[in-house]
Amino acid sequence: MATASVSFKSREDHRKQLELEEARKAGLAPAELDEDGKEINPHIPQYMSSAPWYLNAQRPSLKHQRKWKSDPNYTKSWYDRGAKIYQAEKYRKGACENCGAMTHDKKSCMERPRKTGAKFTNMHIAPDEKVESFELDYDGKRDRWNGYDPTTYSRVIEQYEAREEARRKYLKEQQLKKLEEKNGKNEEEEASSEEEEDEDKVDEAKVDESKQMDFAKVEKRVRTTGGGSTGTVRNLRIREDTAKYLLNLDVNSAYYDPKTRSMREDPLPDMDPNEKFYLGDNQNRLSGQALEFKQLTVHSHEAFEKGQDIHMQAAPSQAELLHRNYKIIKEKLKSQTKDTIVEKYGNAASDEALPRELLLGQSEREIEYDRTGRIIKGQDMSLPKSKYEEDIFINNHTSVWGSWWKDHQWGYKCCHQTVRNSYCTGSAGIEAAEAVNDLMRANIARKEASDEKPVQQEEKRLATWGTEVPEDLVLDKKLLADALKKEDERKKEERDERKRKYNVKWNDEVTAEDMEAYRMKKIHHDDPMKDFLN
């Protein structure tokens, strides 16, 4: 219920208010009225009927639910097109120099430019247009039908009705003509003129009956992408034939779509093709005009990829013409290639008999030879040559490259060389190559024999400064111990140069004990125990 404002009510007043609302909802009490005197529906919820406190509503109303902040300047009216307000008789100052209207200038004039404007002729002054300006609201600016006059649509309806009437009239005339021709064949030649006049007046009921003749034929809708139909076609399936979805009741057989009534795969693939009358809907796509259309589409795509300006959907006639010319040129080229091959190699499938020379390899040409095999009379049969160069010897060779093979290498037979374009060395080169091979084999055998028996070399002890150690050399053990200590100190100095003094006295005299100590302390890099020394 719409209430004026939220105010304190006692328990009794609140109970009476609830009883009044129940009575109004039950129709026992009259409905509440708003400021304009209109009835307020008692079934409106309270959160909708209650006005906000900041509006300070004195009486119950639903005005707060309406668009009460509407701007009075906004309007939904539109321009009065073609309206004129004043027709002047002479030119006025500031008017259009071309037509004489005050509402626009010469630059904005929409009339045909006159040879001499109305400013100078002062004749045929155009009336002033009605200029209006509207301040449209948000919806008015975006209303695409703003200013549209619905009465103008009656012209479209009249145009379609006239077209439909002409169509019906034409169909009726055609059917009347067919009935007249049918009745004229059954008439007798001795019929009177009165009967002919009566026959010309064909009853319209007969025409209606002829229209209803087609309703006995079974028709089906043509399946389209959007689910609609573009027309009707005759259903040629005989009702006594088995439906396609009953040919194979196996669950795993070809899928049948009940919505489109299509079964693409063959329901009976193992059955004899001569006994089947249905091979699946895919059979229609792989034969007839469907296959031709597929080939046309593929040719258009391939031609476009190769750079030709062709498009199947934009110019279908051009695409079909190019495809037809392509097939003609292809057949012509194919027949030309076939004729060239038959002319060159012959045709084994033809009925023509082969020449005797080719059949038996014999001819009637007479050739006379001497005892050594040389030709005395006649001409020897020339061997056919290929298109490649043959029997051309270079660099003094007497055979061609590839006439000799050895150890997976090609070469010349005349000199046994495996380097192409090399100079021929003749038999001397062959002998030299064999000698080199024999020497190489001997060296290989000698090396293998030497590897089998290694020579044991005796280890020699060298004396001071690289001389051989004599057998009668005697070393002093005390001097040798001192030399070993000196060698240890020297190596320590080498490892840590900080212990070396600034003034170092160096002794150039090297005794046999010093040399022996050096040899004993020297690290042998090929010794496997070198890491364990010191």
Short mmCIF file of C-alpha atoms in Angstrom, two decimals:
data_model
loop_
_atom_site.label_atom_id
_atom_site.label_comp_id
_atom_site.label_asym_id
_atom_site.label_seq_id
_atom_site.Cartn_x
_atom_site.Cartn_y
_atom_site.Cartn_z
CA MET A 1 0.00 0.00 0.00
CA ALA A 2 1.19 3.49 -0.81
CA THR A 3 1.75 5.50 2.31
CA ALA A 4 2.36 9.20 2.67
CA SER A 5 5.17 9.13 5.18
CA VAL A 6 6.56 7.03 7.95
CA SER A 7 4.94 8.08 11.26
CA PHE A 8 4.39 6.52 14.64
CA LYS A 9 1.25 4.39 14.97
CA SER A 10 -0.23 2.75 17.96
CA ARG A 11 -0.93 -0.95 18.16
CA GLU A 12 -4.62 -0.43 17.51
CA ASP A 13 -4.01 1.83 14.51
CA HIS A 14 -1.54 -0.68 13.10
CA ARG A 15 -4.09 -3.50 13.48
CA LYS A 16 -6.77 -1.44 11.72
CA GLN A 17 -4.32 -0.63 8.91
CA LEU A 18 -3.58 -4.31 8.36
CA GLU A 19 -7.30 -5.18 8.34
CA LEU A 20 -7.92 -2.41 5.78
CA GLU A 21 -5.15 -3.73 3.52
CA GLU A 22 -6.55 -7.26 3.72
CA ALA A 23 -10.03 -5.98 2.87
CA ARG A 24 -8.69 -4.03 -0.10
CA LYS A 25 -6.81 -7.10 -1.38
CA ALA A 26 -9.97 -9.19 -0.99
CA GLY A 27 -12.05 -6.55 -2.82
CA LEU A 28 -14.25 -5.75 0.18
CA ALA A 29 -12.98 -2.17 0.52
CA PRO A 30 -12.39 0.42 -2.22
CA ALA A 31 -8.82 0.89 -3.44
CA GLU A 32 -6.70 3.80 -2.32
CA LEU A 33 -6.46 6.86 -4.61
CA ASP A 34 -3.32 8.83 -5.44
CA GLU A 35 -2.86 12.56 -6.04
CA ASP A 36 -4.30 12.38 -9.56
CA GLY A 37 -7.35 10.43 -8.40
CA LYS A 38 -6.19 7.12 -9.88
CA GLU A 39 -6.63 3.86 -8.00
CA ILE A 40 -3.56 2.20 -6.50
CA ASN A 41 -3.35 -1.56 -6.86
CA PRO A 42 -3.44 -3.02 -3.31
CA HIS A 43 -1.28 -5.98 -4.37
CA ILE A 44 1.75 -3.74 -5.01
CA PRO A 45 4.48 -4.60 -2.45
CA GLN A 46 5.23 -2.12 0.28
CA TYR A 47 8.86 -1.61 -0.76
CA MET A 48 7.57 -0.32 -4.11
CA SER A 49 4.61 1.67 -2.90
CA SER A 50 6.39 3.38 0.01
CA ALA A 51 7.83 6.75 -0.99
CA PRO A 52 11.32 7.72 0.27
CA TRP A 53 11.41 9.96 3.32
CA TYR A 54 13.27 12.76 1.57
CA LEU A 55 10.37 13.36 -0.86
CA ASN A 56 8.05 14.44 2.02
CA ALA A 57 5.00 12.97 0.30
CA GLN A 58 1.81 14.24 1.96
CA ARG A 59 -0.56 11.85 0.18
CA PRO A 60 -0.18 8.27 -1.04
CA SER A 61 1.14 8.16 -4.57
CA LEU A 62 3.20 6.12 -7.02
CA LYS A 63 4.76 9.19 -8.56
CA HIS A 64 8.19 8.27 -7.18
CA GLN A 65 8.15 5.12 -9.35
CA ARG A 66 7.65 7.10 -12.56
CA LYS A 67 10.14 9.24 -14.45
CA TRP A 68 9.24 12.44 -12.64
CA LYS A 69 12.50 14.24 -13.56
CA SER A 70 11.73 14.41 -17.28
CA ASP A 71 13.01 17.51 -19.08
CA PRO A 72 10.14 19.42 -20.72
CA ASN A 73 12.51 20.68 -23.43
CA TYR A 74 12.98 17.20 -24.84
CA THR A 75 10.58 16.18 -27.57
CA LYS A 76 9.94 13.29 -29.90
CA SER A 77 8.62 15.37 -32.78
CA TRP A 78 10.44 15.57 -36.09
CA TYR A 79 11.07 18.00 -38.88
CA ASP A 80 8.14 19.02 -41.06
CA ARG A 81 9.68 18.06 -44.35
CA GLY A 82 8.89 20.21 -47.36
CA ALA A 83 6.88 22.76 -45.37
CA LYS A 84 6.95 26.38 -46.59
CA ILE A 85 6.19 29.42 -44.43
CA TYR A 86 6.26 32.50 -46.69
CA GLN A 87 6.26 33.18 -50.44
CA ALA A 88 7.92 36.49 -51.34
CA GLU A 89 7.20 38.36 -54.59
CA LYS A 90 10.51 40.18 -54.95
CA TYR A 91 14.09 39.71 -53.86
CA ARG A 92 14.97 40.66 -50.29
CA LYS A 93 18.28 41.78 -48.94
CA GLY A 94 20.26 38.91 -47.38
CA ALA A 95 18.35 36.21 -49.24
CA CYS A 96 19.83 33.47 -51.44
CA GLU A 97 21.26 34.97 -54.62
CA ASN A 98 20.22 31.89 -56.61
CA CYS A 99 16.57 31.22 -55.59
CA GLY A 100 15.66 34.18 -53.35
CA ALA A 101 14.78 32.26 -50.12
CA MET A 102 15.74 33.84 -46.79
CA THR A 103 16.43 30.57 -44.96
CA HIS A 104 19.76 29.75 -46.63
CA ASP A 105 22.58 31.35 -48.63
CA LYS A 106 23.81 30.68 -52.16
CA LYS A 107 26.38 28.12 -51.03
CA SER A 108 23.74 25.99 -49.27
CA CYS A 109 21.08 26.31 -51.97
CA MET A 110 19.70 22.94 -53.13
CA GLU A 111 18.00 24.22 -56.30
CA ARG A 112 19.49 24.05 -59.77
CA PRO A 113 21.99 26.87 -60.31
CA ARG A 114 20.28 29.43 -62.43
CA LYS A 115 21.98 31.15 -65.32
CA THR A 116 20.95 34.49 -63.81
CA GLY A 117 20.10 34.43 -60.14
CA ALA A 118 16.94 35.72 -58.51
CA LYS A 119 18.97 38.63 -57.11
CA PHE A 120 19.27 40.10 -60.60
CA THR A 121 16.07 38.87 -62.30
CA ASN A 122 13.76 39.47 -59.27
CA MET A 123 11.58 36.66 -60.63
CA HIS A 124 10.55 33.15 -59.52
CA ILE A 125 11.37 33.78 -55.90
CA ALA A 126 11.45 30.48 -53.96
CA PRO A 127 9.39 30.26 -50.76
CA ASP A 128 11.10 30.18 -47.38
CA GLU A 129 11.53 26.74 -45.80
CA LYS A 130 10.34 25.93 -42.34
CA VAL A 131 13.47 25.73 -40.18
CA GLU A 132 13.12 23.85 -36.92
CA SER A 133 15.51 22.82 -34.16
CA PHE A 134 14.85 20.08 -31.62
CA GLU A 135 16.64 19.14 -28.43
CA LEU A 136 16.37 15.36 -28.37
CA ASP A 137 16.90 13.25 -25.27
CA TYR A 138 19.14 10.18 -25.05
CA ASP A 139 16.59 7.82 -26.57
CA GLY A 140 15.50 10.31 -29.20
CA LYS A 141 19.01 10.69 -30.59
CA ARG A 142 19.36 6.92 -30.95
CA ASP A 143 15.87 6.16 -32.24
CA ARG A 144 16.32 4.87 -35.78
CA TRP A 145 12.59 5.21 -36.50
CA ASN A 146 12.30 8.78 -35.22
CA GLY A 147 10.40 10.81 -37.77
CA TYR A 148 9.12 7.77 -39.67
CA ASP A 149 5.54 8.03 -40.89
CA PRO A 150 3.83 4.62 -40.57
CA THR A 151 1.23 5.59 -43.15
CA THR A 152 3.90 5.46 -45.87
CA TYR A 153 4.13 1.68 -45.45
CA SER A 154 0.71 1.37 -47.04
CA ARG A 155 2.41 2.05 -50.40
CA VAL A 156 4.57 -1.05 -49.93
CA ILE A 157 1.50 -3.12 -49.05
CA GLU A 158 -0.35 -1.84 -52.09
CA GLN A 159 2.60 -2.66 -54.33
CA TYR A 160 2.79 -6.26 -53.06
CA GLU A 161 -0.97 -6.71 -53.29
CA ALA A 162 -0.96 -5.48 -56.90
CA ARG A 163 1.85 -7.92 -57.74
CA GLU A 164 0.03 -10.82 -56.08
CA GLU A 165 -3.20 -9.93 -57.88
CA ALA A 166 -1.41 -9.87 -61.24
CA ARG A 167 0.15 -13.25 -60.45
CA ARG A 168 -3.19 -14.82 -59.56
CA LYS A 169 -4.73 -13.38 -62.70
CA TYR A 170 -1.94 -14.78 -64.86
CA LEU A 171 -2.19 -18.25 -63.30
CA LYS A 172 -5.96 -18.27 -63.77
CA GLU A 173 -5.60 -17.35 -67.45
CA GLN A 174 -3.05 -20.11 -67.96
CA GLN A 175 -5.29 -22.73 -66.33
CA LEU A 176 -8.30 -21.54 -68.33
CA LYS A 177 -6.23 -21.85 -71.50
CA LYS A 178 -5.22 -25.42 -70.63
CA LEU A 179 -8.85 -26.40 -69.93
CA GLU A 180 -9.97 -24.88 -73.23
CA GLU A 181 -7.35 -26.85 -75.13
CA LYS A 182 -8.38 -30.04 -73.32
CA ASN A 183 -12.09 -29.46 -74.00
CA GLY A 184 -11.39 -28.52 -77.63
CA LYS A 185 -9.81 -31.92 -78.33
CA ASN A 186 -12.88 -33.77 -76.99
CA GLU A 187 -15.39 -31.68 -78.92
CA GLU A 188 -16.98 -33.08 -81.97
CA GLU A 189 -16.51 -31.35 -85.29
CA GLU A 190 -20.29 -30.98 -85.87
CA ALA A 191 -20.97 -29.08 -82.60
CA SER A 192 -23.18 -26.03 -82.94
CA SER A 193 -22.08 -22.44 -82.37
CA GLU A 194 -24.29 -22.21 -79.27
CA GLU A 195 -22.49 -25.10 -77.65
CA GLU A 196 -19.13 -23.46 -78.47
CA GLU A 197 -20.25 -20.23 -76.77
CA ASP A 198 -21.31 -22.21 -73.70
CA GLU A 199 -17.98 -24.02 -73.60
CA ASP A 200 -16.11 -20.71 -73.66
CA LYS A 201 -17.76 -19.80 -70.37
CA VAL A 202 -15.75 -22.00 -68.08
CA ASP A 203 -16.98 -22.28 -64.56
CA GLU A 204 -14.57 -21.01 -61.92
CA ALA A 205 -15.36 -24.07 -59.83
CA LYS A 206 -13.56 -26.20 -62.43
CA VAL A 207 -10.48 -24.01 -62.10
CA ASP A 208 -10.53 -24.47 -58.36
CA GLU A 209 -10.82 -28.23 -58.79
CA SER A 210 -7.77 -28.22 -61.10
CA LYS A 211 -5.83 -26.35 -58.43
CA GLN A 212 -6.70 -28.99 -55.87
CA MET A 213 -5.44 -31.83 -58.06
CA ASP A 214 -1.86 -31.36 -56.84
CA PHE A 215 -2.80 -31.77 -53.18
CA ALA A 216 -3.04 -35.54 -53.55
CA LYS A 217 0.69 -35.74 -54.27
CA VAL A 218 3.06 -36.30 -51.40
CA GLU A 219 5.58 -33.50 -50.95
CA LYS A 220 8.38 -32.94 -48.46
CA ARG A 221 10.34 -29.93 -47.25
CA VAL A 222 13.79 -29.18 -48.58
CA ARG A 223 16.37 -29.24 -45.79
CA THR A 224 18.28 -25.97 -45.46
CA THR A 225 20.91 -24.63 -43.08
CA GLY A 226 18.51 -22.47 -41.14
CA GLY A 227 15.93 -25.25 -40.79
CA GLY A 228 13.39 -23.65 -43.15
CA SER A 229 12.32 -24.69 -46.61
CA THR A 230 13.03 -23.05 -49.96
CA GLY A 231 10.36 -24.99 -51.80
CA THR A 232 8.80 -28.42 -52.20
CA VAL A 233 9.90 -31.46 -54.16
CA ARG A 234 8.13 -34.70 -54.94
CA ASN A 235 8.81 -37.61 -52.64
CA LEU A 236 9.65 -40.39 -55.07
CA ARG A 237 9.98 -43.16 -52.48
CA ILE A 238 7.36 -45.85 -52.85
CA ARG A 239 5.45 -46.48 -49.65
CA GLU A 240 5.89 -50.25 -49.96
CA ASP A 241 9.71 -49.91 -49.84
CA THR A 242 11.56 -50.55 -46.59
CA ALA A 243 12.66 -47.40 -44.77
CA LYS A 244 16.43 -46.79 -44.66
CA TYR A 245 16.60 -47.03 -40.88
CA LEU A 246 15.03 -50.51 -41.00
CA LEU A 247 17.56 -52.02 -43.42
CA ASN A 248 20.02 -52.85 -40.65
CA LEU A 249 18.77 -53.01 -37.05
CA ASP A 250 22.26 -53.38 -35.58
CA VAL A 251 23.05 -50.65 -33.03
CA ASN A 252 26.62 -50.25 -34.36
CA SER A 253 25.54 -49.93 -38.00
CA ALA A 254 25.21 -46.70 -39.98
CA TYR A 255 23.89 -43.75 -37.96
CA TYR A 256 20.45 -42.41 -38.88
CA ASP A 257 19.64 -38.79 -38.03
CA PRO A 258 15.86 -38.54 -37.47
CA LYS A 259 15.81 -34.75 -37.62
CA THR A 260 17.26 -34.48 -41.12
CA ARG A 261 16.19 -38.03 -42.18
CA SER A 262 19.71 -38.71 -43.43
CA MET A 263 21.92 -41.79 -43.24
CA ARG A 264 25.32 -40.96 -44.69
CA GLU A 265 27.01 -44.35 -44.45
CA ASP A 266 26.00 -47.57 -46.16
CA PRO A 267 23.76 -49.61 -43.82
CA LEU A 268 24.67 -52.89 -45.58
CA PRO A 269 28.33 -52.65 -46.66
CA ASP A 270 28.82 -56.42 -46.99
CA MET A 271 25.84 -56.98 -49.26
CA ASP A 272 26.11 -57.49 -53.02
CA PRO A 273 25.99 -54.06 -54.73
CA ASN A 274 23.77 -55.44 -57.48
CA GLU A 275 21.08 -56.33 -54.96
CA LYS A 276 21.12 -53.06 -53.02
CA PHE A 277 18.88 -50.12 -53.89
CA TYR A 278 20.27 -47.75 -51.19
CA LEU A 279 24.01 -47.09 -50.71
CA GLY A 280 23.86 -44.20 -48.25
CA ASP A 281 23.56 -40.44 -48.70
CA ASN A 282 27.31 -40.10 -49.28
CA GLN A 283 26.84 -41.89 -52.60
CA ASN A 284 24.94 -38.87 -53.88
CA ARG A 285 27.85 -36.61 -52.89
CA LEU A 286 30.38 -38.71 -54.78
CA SER A 287 28.50 -38.90 -58.09
CA GLY A 288 26.66 -36.73 -60.54
CA GLN A 289 26.63 -32.96 -60.29
CA ALA A 290 27.88 -33.03 -56.69
CA LEU A 291 31.20 -34.48 -57.84
CA GLU A 292 31.44 -31.94 -60.67
CA PHE A 293 30.79 -29.10 -58.23
CA LYS A 294 33.50 -30.46 -55.92
CA GLN A 295 36.01 -30.58 -58.78
CA LEU A 296 35.05 -27.03 -59.77
CA THR A 297 35.60 -25.80 -56.20
CA VAL A 298 38.99 -27.51 -55.93
CA HIS A 299 40.07 -26.04 -59.29
CA SER A 300 39.04 -22.54 -58.14
CA HIS A 301 41.09 -22.83 -54.93
CA GLU A 302 44.17 -24.13 -56.76
CA ALA A 303 43.92 -21.43 -59.44
CA PHE A 304 43.61 -18.71 -56.78
CA GLU A 305 46.69 -20.04 -54.96
CA LYS A 306 48.66 -19.89 -58.23
CA GLY A 307 47.85 -16.21 -58.70
CA GLN A 308 44.71 -16.12 -60.87
CA ASP A 309 41.97 -13.67 -59.93
CA ILE A 310 39.13 -16.18 -59.54
CA HIS A 311 36.53 -16.65 -56.81
CA MET A 312 33.88 -19.35 -56.72
CA GLN A 313 31.28 -17.37 -54.77
CA ALA A 314 31.95 -13.92 -56.27
CA ALA A 315 32.03 -14.99 -59.95
CA PRO A 316 30.69 -18.55 -60.37
CA SER A 317 30.19 -18.21 -64.13
CA GLN A 318 33.79 -17.13 -64.62
CA ALA A 319 35.03 -20.01 -62.46
CA GLU A 320 32.98 -22.56 -64.42
CA LEU A 321 34.20 -21.17 -67.76
CA LEU A 322 37.85 -21.33 -66.65
CA HIS A 323 37.34 -24.88 -65.40
CA ARG A 324 35.81 -25.90 -68.71
CA ASN A 325 38.70 -24.37 -70.68
CA TYR A 326 41.15 -26.08 -68.32
CA LYS A 327 39.59 -29.49 -69.02
CA ILE A 328 39.69 -28.91 -72.79
CA ILE A 329 43.36 -27.86 -72.71
CA LYS A 330 44.20 -30.81 -70.44
CA GLU A 331 42.55 -33.33 -72.77
CA LYS A 332 44.27 -31.78 -75.78
CA LEU A 333 47.68 -31.91 -74.07
CA LYS A 334 47.05 -35.48 -72.94
CA SER A 335 46.17 -36.64 -76.46
CA GLN A 336 49.17 -34.78 -77.89
CA THR A 337 51.52 -36.49 -75.42
CA LYS A 338 49.99 -39.87 -76.23
CA ASP A 339 50.42 -39.32 -79.97
CA THR A 340 54.07 -38.32 -79.46
CA ILE A 341 54.81 -41.48 -77.44
CA VAL A 342 53.02 -43.73 -79.93
CA GLU A 343 54.84 -42.12 -82.83
CA LYS A 344 58.21 -42.61 -81.14
CA TYR A 345 57.84 -46.06 -79.56
CA GLY A 346 54.86 -47.52 -81.38
CA ASN A 347 51.64 -48.94 -80.12
CA ALA A 348 51.69 -52.57 -79.01
CA ALA A 349 47.91 -52.63 -78.65
CA SER A 350 47.25 -51.70 -82.26
CA ASP A 351 46.30 -54.24 -84.93
CA GLU A 352 49.08 -53.18 -87.30
CA ALA A 353 51.74 -55.84 -87.93
CA LEU A 354 55.30 -55.03 -86.85
CA PRO A 355 58.00 -54.72 -89.53
CA ARG A 356 59.96 -57.87 -90.27
CA GLU A 357 63.24 -56.19 -89.36
CA LEU A 358 61.99 -55.37 -85.87
CA LEU A 359 60.21 -58.69 -85.40
CA LEU A 360 63.09 -61.06 -86.33
CA GLY A 361 66.07 -58.71 -86.22
CA GLN A 362 66.87 -59.50 -89.91
CA SER A 363 67.11 -57.45 -93.07
CA GLU A 364 67.98 -57.95 -96.74
CA ARG A 365 71.06 -55.74 -96.66
CA GLU A 366 74.15 -57.58 -98.01
CA ILE A 367 77.50 -57.08 -96.27
CA GLU A 368 80.70 -58.87 -97.37
CA TYR A 369 83.61 -59.53 -94.91
CA ASP A 370 87.17 -60.77 -95.48
CA ARG A 371 89.01 -63.45 -93.48
CA THR A 372 90.11 -60.97 -90.80
CA GLY A 373 86.52 -59.70 -90.26
CA ARG A 374 86.89 -56.38 -92.05
CA ILE A 375 84.05 -55.13 -94.25
CA ILE A 376 84.78 -55.33 -97.98
CA LYS A 377 81.34 -54.56 -99.42
CA GLY A 378 78.33 -52.90 -97.83
CA GLN A 379 77.93 -50.88 -94.72
CA ASP A 380 77.97 -52.08 -91.15
CA MET A 381 74.87 -51.49 -89.02
CA SER A 382 75.37 -48.42 -86.90
CA LEU A 383 74.54 -48.71 -83.26
CA PRO A 384 71.96 -46.27 -81.95
CA LYS A 385 73.38 -43.52 -79.81
CA SER A 386 71.77 -41.76 -76.91
CA LYS A 387 71.44 -38.04 -76.38
CA TYR A 388 74.50 -38.08 -74.10
CA GLU A 389 78.11 -37.81 -75.35
CA GLU A 390 79.71 -41.21 -75.99
CA ASP A 391 83.21 -42.46 -76.84
CA ILE A 392 84.89 -39.13 -76.15
CA PHE A 393 88.45 -39.74 -74.84
CA ILE A 394 90.27 -36.93 -73.03
CA ASN A 395 93.86 -36.47 -71.78
CA ASN A 396 95.32 -39.19 -74.04
CA HIS A 397 93.04 -41.90 -72.57
CA THR A 398 91.90 -44.83 -74.73
CA SER A 399 88.90 -45.66 -72.55
CA VAL A 400 86.19 -43.66 -70.86
CA TRP A 401 85.81 -42.91 -67.19
CA GLY A 402 84.01 -45.71 -65.39
CA SER A 403 85.39 -48.52 -67.56
CA TRP A 404 87.41 -49.94 -64.63
CA TRP A 405 86.36 -50.81 -61.07
CA LYS A 406 88.47 -51.84 -58.11
CA ASP A 407 88.17 -51.51 -54.35
CA HIS A 408 84.88 -49.57 -54.56
CA GLN A 409 86.38 -46.98 -56.90
CA TRP A 410 85.78 -46.16 -60.56
CA GLY A 411 88.63 -45.42 -62.93
CA TYR A 412 90.12 -45.69 -66.40
CA LYS A 413 90.75 -49.17 -67.86
CA CYS A 414 93.72 -47.99 -69.95
CA CYS A 415 95.89 -46.81 -67.03
CA HIS A 416 94.01 -47.98 -63.88
CA GLN A 417 93.79 -44.43 -62.47
CA THR A 418 91.00 -43.57 -60.09
CA VAL A 419 91.39 -39.77 -60.33
CA ARG A 420 89.01 -38.29 -62.86
CA ASN A 421 90.33 -35.92 -65.56
CA SER A 422 93.88 -37.18 -64.88
CA TYR A 423 96.47 -37.63 -67.67
CA CYS A 424 96.82 -41.15 -69.04
CA THR A 425 100.09 -42.96 -68.14
CA GLY A 426 99.42 -46.13 -70.12
CA SER A 427 100.97 -49.49 -69.23
CA ALA A 428 103.90 -47.79 -67.49
CA GLY A 429 101.48 -46.26 -65.04
CA ILE A 430 99.90 -49.66 -64.39
CA GLU A 431 103.36 -51.21 -63.71
CA ALA A 432 104.34 -48.32 -61.42
CA ALA A 433 101.08 -48.64 -59.52
CA GLU A 434 101.65 -52.37 -59.06
CA ALA A 435 105.21 -51.78 -57.82
CA VAL A 436 103.95 -49.20 -55.34
CA ASN A 437 101.36 -51.62 -54.11
CA ASP A 438 103.95 -54.41 -53.70
CA LEU A 439 106.28 -52.08 -51.76
CA MET A 440 103.41 -50.96 -49.55
CA ARG A 441 102.45 -54.55 -48.79
CA ALA A 442 106.08 -55.41 -47.90
CA ASN A 443 106.32 -52.41 -45.57
CA ILE A 444 103.07 -53.37 -43.89
CA ALA A 445 104.29 -56.93 -43.38
CA ARG A 446 107.64 -55.73 -41.96
CA LYS A 447 105.88 -53.39 -39.55
CA GLU A 448 103.55 -56.12 -38.34
CA ALA A 449 106.58 -58.42 -37.74
CA SER A 450 108.42 -55.73 -35.79
CA ASP A 451 105.35 -55.02 -33.65
CA GLU A 452 105.12 -58.67 -32.66
CA LYS A 453 108.71 -58.76 -31.20
CA PRO A 454 109.52 -55.50 -29.36
CA VAL A 455 113.24 -54.69 -28.89
CA GLN A 456 114.32 -54.60 -25.23
CA GLN A 457 116.61 -51.64 -24.61
CA GLU A 458 119.10 -51.68 -21.75
CA GLU A 459 118.86 -48.86 -19.26
CA LYS A 460 122.02 -46.80 -19.13
CA ARG A 461 123.21 -44.84 -16.12
CA LEU A 462 124.60 -41.53 -17.22
CA ALA A 463 127.43 -39.79 -15.48
CA THR A 464 127.87 -36.10 -14.76
CA TRP A 465 126.73 -33.69 -17.46
CA GLY A 466 125.23 -36.40 -19.65
CA THR A 467 128.26 -38.67 -19.93
CA GLU A 468 127.91 -42.37 -19.54
CA VAL A 469 128.49 -43.70 -16.03
CA PRO A 470 131.64 -45.79 -15.92
CA GLU A 471 131.43 -49.20 -14.33
CA ASP A 472 134.24 -48.48 -11.85
CA LEU A 473 132.54 -45.35 -10.47
CA VAL A 474 132.50 -45.32 -6.63
CA LEU A 475 130.26 -42.83 -4.74
CA ASP A 476 130.96 -41.60 -1.21
CA LYS A 477 127.95 -42.34 0.97
CA LYS A 478 128.57 -39.34 3.26
CA LEU A 479 128.87 -36.93 0.36
CA LEU A 480 125.78 -38.52 -1.24
CA ALA A 481 123.75 -37.94 1.97
CA ASP A 482 124.90 -34.31 2.05
CA ALA A 483 123.96 -33.91 -1.63
CA LEU A 484 120.47 -35.32 -0.95
CA LYS A 485 119.96 -32.80 1.88
CA LYS A 486 121.06 -29.95 -0.41
CA GLU A 487 118.65 -31.17 -3.10
CA ASP A 488 115.79 -31.20 -0.58
CA GLU A 489 116.59 -27.64 0.50
CA ARG A 490 116.76 -26.50 -3.12
CA LYS A 491 113.33 -27.94 -3.88
CA LYS A 492 111.88 -26.28 -0.81
CA GLU A 493 113.22 -22.96 -2.04
CA GLU A 494 111.63 -23.61 -5.44
CA ARG A 495 108.29 -24.31 -3.81
CA ASP A 496 108.47 -21.22 -1.58
CA GLU A 497 110.55 -18.43 -3.06
CA ARG A 498 110.08 -16.27 0.05
CA LYS A 499 112.74 -18.34 1.87
CA ARG A 500 115.35 -17.52 -0.74
CA LYS A 501 117.82 -14.91 0.52
CA TYR A 502 118.69 -11.73 -1.33
CA ASN A 503 122.43 -12.47 -1.63
CA VAL A 504 122.64 -16.01 -2.94
CA LYS A 505 125.98 -17.70 -3.43
CA TRP A 506 125.86 -20.16 -6.31
CA ASN A 507 128.38 -22.96 -6.79
CA ASP A 508 128.91 -24.11 -10.34
CA GLU A 509 130.84 -27.21 -9.40
CA VAL A 510 128.71 -30.33 -9.77
CA THR A 511 130.11 -33.53 -8.34
CA ALA A 512 129.10 -37.09 -9.07
CA GLU A 513 127.27 -37.27 -5.71
CA ASP A 514 125.23 -34.12 -6.59
CA MET A 515 124.27 -35.62 -9.95
CA GLU A 516 123.26 -38.89 -8.32
CA ALA A 517 121.16 -37.03 -5.74
CA TYR A 518 119.46 -35.04 -8.55
CA ARG A 519 118.63 -38.26 -10.39
CA MET A 520 117.25 -39.85 -7.23
CA LYS A 521 115.06 -36.84 -6.38
CA LYS A 522 113.92 -36.17 -9.95
CA ILE A 523 110.18 -36.84 -10.60
CA HIS A 524 109.61 -39.29 -13.43
CA HIS A 525 106.28 -38.39 -15.09
CA ASP A 526 105.80 -41.88 -16.45
CA ASP A 527 106.30 -43.45 -13.02
CA PRO A 528 102.95 -44.75 -11.65
CA MET A 529 104.19 -44.25 -8.05
CA LYS A 530 105.27 -40.61 -8.51
CA ASP A 531 102.39 -39.29 -6.42
CA PHE A 532 103.57 -41.23 -3.38
CA LEU A 533 107.13 -39.78 -3.36
CA ASN A 534 108.03 -37.20 -0.68
#
